[in-house]
Short mmCIF file of C-alpha atoms and ligand atoms in Angstrom, two decimals:
data_model
loop_
_atom_site.label_atom_id
_atom_site.label_comp_id
_atom_site.label_asym_id
_atom_site.label_seq_id
_atom_site.Cartn_x
_atom_site.Cartn_y
_atom_site.Cartn_z
CA MET S 1 -6.77 28.61 -22.76
CA THR S 2 -8.94 25.53 -22.56
CA GLN S 3 -11.32 24.66 -19.78
CA LYS S 4 -9.98 22.89 -16.73
CA LEU S 5 -11.02 19.43 -15.57
CA ASP S 6 -11.77 19.61 -11.90
CA TYR S 7 -10.28 16.28 -10.91
CA LEU S 8 -7.73 16.01 -8.16
CA LYS S 9 -4.52 14.12 -8.78
CA GLU S 10 -3.44 11.04 -6.87
CA SER S 11 -0.76 11.82 -4.28
CA SER S 12 2.64 10.57 -5.38
CA SER S 13 4.17 7.53 -3.80
CA GLN S 14 7.39 7.65 -1.81
CA THR S 15 9.47 4.72 -0.65
CA ALA S 16 8.37 3.03 2.57
CA GLY S 17 12.01 3.33 3.64
CA PRO S 18 14.11 1.13 5.90
CA TYR S 19 11.95 1.68 8.97
CA VAL S 20 8.55 0.72 7.53
CA HIS S 21 8.27 -1.86 10.31
CA ILE S 22 7.87 0.85 12.95
CA GLY S 23 4.69 2.02 11.39
CA LEU S 24 3.17 -1.14 10.04
CA ALA S 25 4.67 -3.92 12.18
CA PRO S 26 6.16 -2.24 15.28
CA GLY S 27 6.64 -5.54 17.10
CA ALA S 28 9.25 -6.46 14.53
CA ALA S 29 10.97 -3.11 14.95
CA GLY S 30 11.48 -4.07 18.56
CA PHE S 31 8.73 -2.39 20.53
CA ASP S 32 5.24 -2.95 21.70
CA ILE S 33 2.79 -0.11 21.32
CA TYR S 34 -0.61 -1.22 20.00
CA ARG S 35 -3.23 -3.44 21.62
CA GLU S 36 -3.15 -5.48 18.47
CA GLU S 37 -1.12 -5.24 15.29
CA LEU S 38 -3.16 -5.46 12.12
CA GLY S 39 -2.74 -8.10 9.46
CA ARG S 40 -1.30 -10.93 11.53
CA ASP S 41 -4.17 -13.32 10.87
CA ILE S 42 -5.35 -13.43 7.28
CA ALA S 43 -8.04 -16.10 7.38
CA GLY S 44 -9.23 -16.09 10.99
CA PRO S 45 -10.33 -19.08 13.05
CA ASN S 46 -13.56 -19.89 11.19
CA ALA S 47 -12.25 -20.01 7.65
CA ARG S 48 -13.33 -23.01 5.62
CA GLY S 49 -11.05 -24.68 3.12
CA GLU S 50 -7.51 -25.95 3.18
CA ARG S 51 -5.02 -24.38 5.59
CA ILE S 52 -1.72 -23.60 3.89
CA ARG S 53 1.56 -21.89 4.62
CA VAL S 54 3.27 -19.65 2.10
CA GLU S 55 6.99 -18.88 2.35
CA GLY S 56 9.57 -17.21 0.23
CA LEU S 57 12.25 -14.64 -0.39
CA VAL S 58 12.38 -11.37 -2.26
CA ILE S 59 15.59 -11.30 -4.30
CA ASP S 60 17.21 -8.16 -5.71
CA GLY S 61 19.06 -7.59 -8.96
CA MET S 62 22.37 -8.63 -7.38
CA GLY S 63 20.87 -11.99 -6.45
CA SER S 64 20.75 -11.15 -2.75
CA PRO S 65 17.71 -11.58 -0.54
CA VAL S 66 16.08 -8.29 0.39
CA LYS S 67 15.93 -8.24 4.17
CA ASP S 68 13.76 -5.23 4.89
CA VAL S 69 10.66 -5.91 2.80
CA LEU S 70 7.06 -5.64 3.89
CA LEU S 71 4.51 -7.64 1.92
CA GLU S 72 0.76 -7.36 2.03
CA ALA S 73 -1.50 -10.18 0.91
CA TRP S 74 -5.08 -9.78 -0.33
CA GLN S 75 -7.05 -12.86 -1.15
CA ALA S 76 -10.50 -14.40 -1.49
CA ASN S 77 -11.80 -17.13 0.79
CA SER S 78 -11.99 -20.77 -0.24
CA GLU S 79 -15.16 -20.02 -2.23
CA GLY S 80 -13.55 -17.19 -4.17
CA ILE S 81 -15.29 -14.41 -2.25
CA TYR S 82 -13.49 -11.31 -1.02
CA ALA S 83 -14.32 -9.79 2.38
CA HIS S 84 -15.59 -6.55 0.88
CA PRO S 85 -19.03 -5.15 -0.02
CA GLU S 86 -18.26 -5.84 -3.68
CA GLY S 87 -16.50 -9.13 -2.99
CA GLY S 88 -19.17 -11.40 -4.37
CA GLY S 89 -20.96 -12.53 -1.22
CA GLU S 90 -20.60 -13.29 2.46
CA VAL S 91 -17.42 -14.62 4.03
CA GLU S 92 -16.86 -16.50 7.28
CA ASP S 93 -16.95 -14.49 10.47
CA GLY S 94 -13.40 -13.27 11.14
CA PHE S 95 -12.17 -13.81 7.59
CA ARG S 96 -10.46 -10.60 6.45
CA GLY S 97 -8.40 -11.96 3.59
CA TRP S 98 -5.70 -9.39 4.18
CA GLY S 99 -2.42 -9.65 5.97
CA ARG S 100 1.02 -8.20 6.19
CA VAL S 101 4.29 -9.88 6.82
CA ILE S 102 7.88 -8.72 7.03
CA THR S 103 11.08 -10.50 6.19
CA ASP S 104 13.47 -11.81 8.77
CA PHE S 105 16.18 -9.15 9.16
CA ALA S 106 18.94 -11.78 9.09
CA THR S 107 17.80 -14.11 6.30
CA GLY S 108 15.17 -12.29 4.26
CA GLU S 109 12.72 -15.19 4.70
CA TRP S 110 9.04 -14.33 4.99
CA GLY S 111 6.01 -16.53 5.50
CA PHE S 112 2.33 -16.45 6.37
CA ASP S 113 -0.44 -18.87 7.26
CA THR S 114 -3.76 -18.71 5.49
CA VAL S 115 -6.27 -20.82 3.57
CA LYS S 116 -6.02 -21.61 -0.08
CA PRO S 117 -8.29 -19.19 -1.96
CA GLY S 118 -10.92 -20.47 -4.37
CA ALA S 119 -11.30 -19.50 -8.01
CA VAL S 120 -12.56 -15.92 -8.34
CA LYS S 121 -15.12 -14.67 -10.81
CA ALA S 122 -13.19 -12.42 -13.10
CA ARG S 123 -15.46 -9.48 -13.57
CA VAL S 124 -18.68 -9.97 -11.57
CA LYS S 125 -20.78 -7.35 -13.32
CA LEU S 126 -17.88 -4.99 -13.07
CA GLY S 127 -17.91 -4.45 -16.76
CA SER S 128 -16.94 -1.20 -18.26
CA GLY S 129 -18.90 1.41 -16.43
CA VAL S 130 -22.04 1.17 -18.51
CA SER S 131 -25.48 1.12 -16.95
CA ASP S 132 -27.74 -1.92 -16.87
CA LYS S 133 -29.96 -0.27 -19.43
CA VAL S 134 -27.17 0.11 -21.94
CA ALA S 135 -25.87 -3.37 -21.24
CA ALA S 136 -29.30 -4.93 -21.67
CA ASN S 137 -29.81 -3.24 -25.03
CA SER S 138 -26.40 -4.03 -26.34
CA PRO S 139 -25.38 -7.64 -26.76
CA ASP S 140 -21.84 -6.42 -27.16
CA TRP S 141 -21.61 -4.86 -23.74
CA GLN S 142 -23.38 -7.80 -22.19
CA GLY S 143 -20.90 -10.13 -23.77
CA ARG S 144 -18.00 -8.12 -22.58
CA MET S 145 -19.24 -8.13 -19.05
CA GLU S 146 -19.85 -11.81 -18.72
CA SER S 147 -17.49 -13.57 -21.05
CA HIS S 148 -14.44 -13.69 -18.85
CA ALA S 149 -13.33 -17.02 -17.46
CA PRO S 150 -12.99 -17.24 -13.70
CA MET S 151 -9.55 -16.49 -12.35
CA ALA S 152 -7.54 -19.37 -10.94
CA PRO S 153 -6.92 -19.33 -7.19
CA HIS S 154 -4.43 -16.59 -6.44
CA ILE S 155 -3.17 -14.28 -3.72
CA ASN S 156 -2.58 -10.64 -4.62
CA LEU S 157 0.69 -9.32 -3.21
CA TRP S 158 1.89 -5.77 -2.69
CA ILE S 159 5.57 -5.25 -1.95
CA VAL S 160 7.21 -2.22 -0.41
CA ALA S 161 10.72 -1.60 0.90
CA ARG S 162 13.59 0.83 0.97
CA GLY S 163 14.59 1.41 -2.64
CA ILE S 164 11.11 0.61 -3.97
CA ASN S 165 9.63 3.96 -4.98
CA ILE S 166 6.09 2.76 -5.53
CA GLY S 167 4.58 -0.46 -4.19
CA LEU S 168 4.88 -3.40 -6.58
CA ASN S 169 1.76 -5.43 -7.39
CA THR S 170 2.02 -9.06 -8.31
CA ARG S 171 -0.02 -12.25 -7.93
CA MET S 172 0.88 -15.62 -6.56
CA TYR S 173 -0.80 -18.59 -8.27
CA PHE S 174 -0.51 -22.24 -7.28
CA GLU S 175 1.60 -24.58 -9.38
CA ASP S 176 -0.71 -27.50 -8.58
CA GLU S 177 -3.79 -25.78 -10.07
CA LYS S 178 -2.74 -26.63 -13.61
CA GLU S 179 -6.20 -26.76 -15.13
CA ALA S 180 -7.42 -23.51 -13.61
CA ASN S 181 -4.14 -21.77 -14.39
CA ALA S 182 -4.39 -22.80 -18.04
CA THR S 183 -7.55 -20.73 -18.53
CA ASP S 184 -6.74 -17.89 -16.13
CA PRO S 185 -7.33 -14.59 -17.96
CA VAL S 186 -4.48 -12.80 -16.21
CA LEU S 187 -1.81 -15.47 -16.71
CA ASN S 188 -2.89 -15.71 -20.32
CA LEU S 189 -2.46 -11.98 -20.72
CA ILE S 190 1.28 -12.39 -20.28
CA GLU S 191 2.59 -12.53 -23.80
CA TRP S 192 5.86 -14.21 -22.84
CA GLU S 193 4.71 -17.66 -21.84
CA ASN S 194 7.95 -18.48 -20.06
CA ARG S 195 7.40 -15.55 -17.70
CA ARG S 196 4.07 -16.93 -16.45
CA ALA S 197 6.01 -19.43 -14.35
CA THR S 198 7.35 -16.55 -12.24
CA LEU S 199 3.87 -16.30 -10.69
CA LEU S 200 3.56 -19.95 -9.69
CA ALA S 201 4.20 -20.97 -6.08
CA LYS S 202 5.70 -24.43 -5.77
CA ARG S 203 4.54 -27.14 -3.38
CA ASP S 204 7.33 -27.62 -0.87
CA GLY S 205 6.19 -30.52 1.29
CA GLU S 206 4.29 -30.19 4.52
CA ARG S 207 4.97 -28.83 7.98
CA ASP S 208 2.86 -29.96 10.93
CA GLY S 209 0.43 -31.45 8.45
CA VAL S 210 0.03 -28.15 6.58
CA PRO S 211 1.07 -27.89 2.92
CA VAL S 212 3.85 -25.36 2.34
CA TYR S 213 4.07 -23.31 -0.85
CA ARG S 214 7.30 -21.60 -1.82
CA PHE S 215 7.22 -18.34 -3.76
CA GLU S 216 10.37 -16.44 -4.71
CA ILE S 217 9.91 -12.89 -5.92
CA ARG S 218 12.72 -11.62 -8.16
CA LEU S 219 12.74 -7.86 -8.43
CA GLN S 220 15.19 -7.88 -11.32
CA GLY S 221 17.52 -10.11 -13.29
CA ASP S 222 17.03 -13.69 -14.50
CA ASN S 223 13.40 -14.72 -14.17
CA GLU S 224 12.25 -11.30 -13.03
CA THR S 225 8.79 -11.70 -11.52
CA VAL S 226 5.89 -10.32 -13.52
CA PHE S 227 4.57 -7.15 -11.90
CA PHE S 228 1.26 -5.59 -12.82
CA ASP S 229 0.17 -2.05 -13.48
CA VAL S 230 -3.29 -2.33 -11.99
CA MET T 1 -25.11 2.41 -10.11
CA LYS T 2 -22.59 0.06 -11.57
CA PRO T 3 -19.13 0.75 -10.23
CA ALA T 4 -16.33 0.28 -12.66
CA GLU T 5 -12.56 0.47 -12.65
CA TYR T 6 -10.37 2.99 -10.93
CA TYR T 7 -8.74 5.60 -13.10
CA GLN T 8 -5.40 4.72 -14.52
CA ARG T 9 -2.50 5.92 -12.42
CA ASP T 10 -0.90 9.05 -13.82
CA ARG T 11 2.62 7.72 -14.09
CA ARG T 12 3.96 11.16 -14.96
CA ARG T 13 3.35 12.13 -11.35
CA GLN T 14 4.57 8.88 -9.82
CA PRO T 15 8.23 7.98 -9.32
CA PRO T 16 9.58 5.39 -11.76
CA ALA T 17 11.10 2.25 -10.25
CA LEU T 18 14.64 3.07 -11.36
CA THR T 19 16.00 6.36 -10.00
CA PRO T 20 19.81 6.06 -9.87
CA ASP T 21 20.30 9.15 -7.67
CA TYR T 22 18.49 7.16 -5.01
CA LYS T 23 21.05 4.38 -5.07
CA THR T 24 19.08 1.64 -3.35
CA SER T 25 16.53 1.71 -6.17
CA VAL T 26 19.08 0.47 -8.70
CA ALA T 27 19.09 -3.19 -7.65
CA ARG T 28 15.51 -3.16 -6.41
CA SER T 29 13.76 -1.90 -9.55
CA PRO T 30 12.18 -4.25 -12.07
CA ARG T 31 13.69 -3.88 -15.54
CA TYR T 32 10.78 -5.19 -17.59
CA SER T 33 7.64 -3.15 -18.15
CA MET T 34 4.75 -3.91 -15.87
CA ILE T 35 1.87 -5.79 -17.47
CA SER T 36 -1.19 -3.53 -17.63
CA LEU T 37 -4.18 -5.24 -16.10
CA GLN T 38 -7.81 -4.51 -16.67
CA GLN T 39 -9.12 -4.47 -13.12
CA SER T 40 -11.05 -7.41 -11.77
CA VAL T 41 -12.73 -7.98 -8.43
CA SER T 42 -9.22 -8.70 -7.05
CA GLU T 43 -8.18 -5.09 -7.60
CA ILE T 44 -11.37 -3.18 -6.84
CA THR T 45 -11.90 -4.84 -3.47
CA GLY T 46 -9.63 -4.33 -0.49
CA PRO T 47 -9.52 -4.83 3.26
CA VAL T 48 -12.18 -3.20 5.41
CA PHE T 49 -11.21 -1.78 8.81
CA GLY T 50 -13.34 -0.65 11.70
CA HIS T 51 -12.99 1.22 14.96
CA SER T 52 -12.66 -2.07 16.83
CA ASP T 53 -9.32 -2.59 15.08
CA ILE T 54 -7.65 0.35 16.79
CA ASP T 55 -7.74 2.32 20.05
CA PRO T 56 -8.62 6.02 20.41
CA ILE T 57 -5.13 6.83 21.74
CA ASP T 58 -3.45 5.39 18.64
CA ASN T 59 -3.58 8.75 16.83
CA ASP T 60 -1.85 10.63 19.67
CA LEU T 61 1.89 10.11 19.32
CA ILE T 62 2.51 12.52 22.18
CA LYS T 63 0.73 10.15 24.56
CA ASN T 64 0.70 6.69 22.99
CA TYR T 65 4.20 5.79 24.17
CA ALA T 66 4.75 8.37 26.91
CA LYS T 67 6.07 6.90 30.15
CA ASP T 68 6.55 9.60 32.81
CA GLN T 69 6.31 12.73 30.67
CA ASP T 70 5.59 13.98 27.17
CA PRO T 71 8.24 13.51 24.46
CA VAL T 72 10.59 16.42 23.72
CA GLY T 73 10.25 18.49 20.57
CA GLU T 74 7.86 20.77 18.77
CA ARG T 75 4.27 19.74 19.45
CA ILE T 76 2.24 19.57 16.25
CA ILE T 77 -1.15 18.55 14.91
CA VAL T 78 -1.26 16.96 11.46
CA HIS T 79 -4.71 16.93 9.98
CA GLY T 80 -6.50 16.81 6.66
CA ARG T 81 -8.73 14.73 4.49
CA VAL T 82 -8.36 11.60 2.44
CA LEU T 83 -10.03 12.31 -0.89
CA ASP T 84 -10.26 10.54 -4.22
CA GLU T 85 -9.52 12.04 -7.61
CA ASN T 86 -13.20 12.92 -8.00
CA ALA T 87 -12.70 15.15 -4.91
CA ARG T 88 -14.99 12.91 -2.89
CA PRO T 89 -14.03 12.05 0.69
CA VAL T 90 -12.79 8.54 1.44
CA PRO T 91 -14.51 7.65 4.73
CA ASN T 92 -13.62 4.88 7.23
CA THR T 93 -10.23 4.23 5.78
CA LEU T 94 -7.13 3.32 7.75
CA VAL T 95 -4.32 5.89 7.90
CA GLU T 96 -1.04 4.83 9.52
CA ILE T 97 2.00 7.01 10.13
CA TRP T 98 5.54 6.54 11.38
CA GLN T 99 8.40 8.95 11.94
CA ALA T 100 11.66 9.80 13.67
CA ASN T 101 11.67 11.70 16.96
CA ALA T 102 12.76 15.33 17.38
CA SER T 103 16.43 14.25 17.14
CA GLY T 104 15.89 12.49 13.83
CA ARG T 105 16.16 9.03 15.42
CA TYR T 106 13.75 6.15 14.82
CA ARG T 107 12.76 3.71 17.51
CA HIS T 108 13.94 0.83 15.34
CA LYS T 109 16.62 -1.68 16.14
CA LYS T 110 18.21 -1.04 12.76
CA ASP T 111 18.55 2.72 13.30
CA THR T 112 21.99 3.46 14.73
CA TYR T 113 22.05 7.23 14.18
CA LEU T 114 23.64 9.07 17.09
CA GLY T 115 20.60 11.30 17.60
CA ALA T 116 19.16 10.43 21.00
CA LEU T 117 16.25 8.09 21.49
CA ASP T 118 13.39 9.63 23.45
CA PRO T 119 12.05 7.25 26.12
CA ASN T 120 8.62 8.83 25.78
CA PHE T 121 8.26 8.66 22.02
CA GLY T 122 7.35 5.57 20.01
CA GLY T 123 6.96 7.19 16.61
CA CYS T 124 3.94 5.48 15.12
CA GLY T 125 0.22 6.11 15.05
CA ARG T 126 -2.93 5.13 13.22
CA THR T 127 -6.48 6.31 12.81
CA ILE T 128 -9.59 5.79 10.69
CA THR T 129 -11.05 8.65 8.66
CA ASP T 130 -14.50 9.87 9.65
CA GLU T 131 -17.51 9.99 7.35
CA ASN T 132 -16.10 13.10 5.66
CA GLY T 133 -12.71 11.54 5.07
CA TYR T 134 -11.18 13.64 7.84
CA TYR T 135 -8.28 12.48 10.01
CA TYR T 136 -5.93 14.00 12.54
CA PHE T 137 -2.86 13.10 14.56
CA ARG T 138 -1.04 14.82 17.39
CA THR T 139 2.70 14.30 17.37
CA ILE T 140 6.18 15.82 17.62
CA LYS T 141 7.77 17.43 14.60
CA PRO T 142 10.40 14.93 13.41
CA GLY T 143 14.02 16.00 13.04
CA ALA T 144 16.04 15.76 9.84
CA TYR T 145 18.45 12.83 9.73
CA PRO T 146 21.45 11.80 7.65
CA TRP T 147 21.36 8.72 5.46
CA ARG T 148 23.83 6.78 3.38
CA ASN T 149 23.37 7.64 -0.26
CA TRP T 150 25.71 10.34 -1.32
CA VAL T 151 28.34 11.17 1.29
CA ASN T 152 26.29 13.87 2.96
CA ASN T 153 22.59 13.32 2.33
CA TRP T 154 19.99 14.47 4.85
CA ARG T 155 16.35 13.59 4.76
CA PRO T 156 14.09 16.63 5.17
CA ALA T 157 11.81 16.33 8.20
CA HIS T 158 9.12 13.90 7.13
CA ILE T 159 6.34 11.62 8.30
CA HIS T 160 5.70 8.34 6.49
CA VAL T 161 2.02 7.88 5.65
CA SER T 162 0.21 4.68 4.63
CA VAL T 163 -3.38 4.73 3.31
CA PHE T 164 -5.75 2.06 2.05
CA GLY T 165 -8.89 3.44 0.37
CA SER T 166 -11.52 0.88 -0.52
CA GLY T 167 -9.87 -1.00 -3.39
CA PHE T 168 -6.49 -2.71 -3.05
CA CYS T 169 -5.37 -0.89 -6.22
CA GLN T 170 -5.63 2.39 -4.25
CA ARG T 171 -3.04 1.25 -1.73
CA LEU T 172 -0.50 4.01 -1.19
CA ILE T 173 2.53 4.77 0.94
CA THR T 174 3.96 8.25 0.76
CA GLN T 175 5.73 10.86 2.88
CA LEU T 176 4.63 14.18 4.31
CA TYR T 177 7.09 17.08 4.21
CA PHE T 178 6.87 20.43 5.97
CA GLU T 179 6.45 23.80 4.32
CA GLY T 180 9.62 25.84 4.16
CA ASP T 181 12.13 23.04 4.75
CA PRO T 182 15.30 23.88 2.76
CA LEU T 183 16.28 20.19 2.64
CA ILE T 184 13.31 19.26 0.42
CA PRO T 185 14.89 20.31 -2.90
CA LEU T 186 18.17 18.59 -1.97
CA CYS T 187 16.71 15.17 -1.27
CA PRO T 188 17.20 12.37 -3.85
CA ILE T 189 14.16 10.52 -2.50
CA VAL T 190 11.92 13.55 -2.99
CA ALA T 191 13.48 13.95 -6.43
CA THR T 192 12.32 10.48 -7.50
CA ILE T 193 9.02 12.26 -8.23
CA PRO T 194 9.34 13.72 -11.72
CA ASP T 195 6.72 16.48 -11.44
CA PRO T 196 7.32 19.60 -9.28
CA ASP T 197 3.59 20.07 -8.78
CA ALA T 198 3.32 16.50 -7.50
CA ILE T 199 6.15 17.18 -5.04
CA GLY T 200 4.30 20.25 -3.82
CA GLN T 201 1.30 18.06 -3.12
CA LEU T 202 3.37 16.21 -0.49
CA ILE T 203 4.33 19.37 1.40
CA ALA T 204 2.05 20.09 4.36
CA ARG T 205 1.00 23.71 4.88
CA LEU T 206 1.30 25.50 8.17
CA ASP T 207 -2.28 25.95 9.39
CA MET T 208 -2.51 28.52 12.17
CA ASN T 209 -6.29 28.24 12.38
CA ALA T 210 -6.03 24.61 13.43
CA SER T 211 -3.31 25.22 15.98
CA VAL T 212 -4.11 25.13 19.68
CA PRO T 213 -2.93 28.34 21.40
CA LEU T 214 -0.17 27.76 23.96
CA ASP T 215 -0.05 24.05 23.08
CA CYS T 216 0.32 22.80 19.49
CA ILE T 217 1.04 24.23 16.07
CA ALA T 218 -0.79 22.63 13.12
CA TYR T 219 -0.08 21.44 9.57
CA LYS T 220 -2.69 20.56 6.99
CA PHE T 221 -2.10 17.58 4.73
CA ASP T 222 -4.68 16.20 2.30
CA ILE T 223 -4.09 12.81 0.71
CA VAL T 224 -5.57 11.94 -2.67
CA LEU T 225 -6.22 8.33 -3.69
CA ARG T 226 -7.13 7.07 -7.15
CA GLY T 227 -10.63 7.95 -8.27
CA ARG T 228 -13.13 5.60 -9.76
CA ARG T 229 -15.24 5.61 -12.86
CA SER T 230 -18.89 4.98 -12.13
CA THR T 231 -21.69 7.39 -11.46
CA LEU T 232 -19.99 10.11 -13.50
CA PHE T 233 -20.17 8.00 -16.61
CA GLU T 234 -23.73 6.97 -15.84
CA ASN T 235 -24.87 10.50 -15.13
CA ARG T 236 -23.63 11.50 -18.51
CA LEU T 237 -25.59 8.69 -20.11
CA ALA T 238 -28.70 9.60 -18.17
CA GLY T 239 -28.35 13.24 -19.16
CA ASN T 240 -28.08 12.44 -22.84
FE1 LIG M 301 12.10 8.17 7.18
#
């Protein structure tokens, strides 16, 4: 017998099921219960930067739109700061940077309004778990902690639905940020260059003066979206 | 202290995307391997919630939709802690639940099961853990319900649970099952989890000490989110 490590183990995921809307977006399930549903307003009224709308479909391996998906978005503000104690600074009052949206039961279309996020520092002293002392005495560690290029503007997405056993993580980048995308450390991590395009949202005109970006997520099949093990 | 990444997910205890016995997963599972990502600020941060986001009644499913009387069914308390893999409590984190009523019917326009709707039961609740990671709900024990997979599949009684933690990479949705339910080993959704010990971790224990005499029986359910490398590593360095 060897000694035991006294860690706990992460609880296992189970599918969100067909009725996820009841719990996380009850209005869409057809009833009103809470004073306010969470995640309806990602950026809030005081957010600086460019207002945008993001729309899309989630498409299954048969090529059909998935009509019972719930997506959550997590993004930085227009200066690349997340609304979190470790997010890199202060954000505008009312900016949460998080939202959830469900697909239309008839068409599978989803969409949300937000602001375009700014470029995000890749590692902000996150490093590798070494102390300042070690980092200061070791050029290697120092280099590792600070050498990463900033990440291009992106919105982190988490997708759950019936038939999805564990939430899928992906990122939506912006097609019109060519320069920033070219040096993005995450896009560049994808060995198959042709697959990087699956993470690019396309400009799709304007509605009421607000730019619309289109982002199709393909769970499987031709042009399967890149998903990340984070 | 310099916080670092969260521990890698133990995929041996997590369901794979493709689990053919759960038929819906077949067309909804990515076929390519996920790209492993060294975490950045995008993964280690996540939304922050506060008590102003919710109301005190939101964690009482017996009362939060009741019209003229309480819902029918077995009155239960579900309580426990949200912990991380370092066995530290996860305080101030949002826990949301949803479930069928005592007849196994969801208040959802897409649920057409013939089990009766209960006019006094909504079926969802939410709360924020206290400084010790503790949470509790009062609700009705959900009924089992049939679902279209094999010809005669029944879901064991279950409550869907959604938890945040502090980093978006900790985000988790799971299901709570009840001790002693003979439907658990028959369920293809439960069986998507490859490790029997991990399945056991989703089965709430009857907890007589937490029950309220002549009112409510109780079940204890702890939820574990991914742990994070940080002070442990530094302590070791300091102790060297
Ligand atoms: Fe269910």
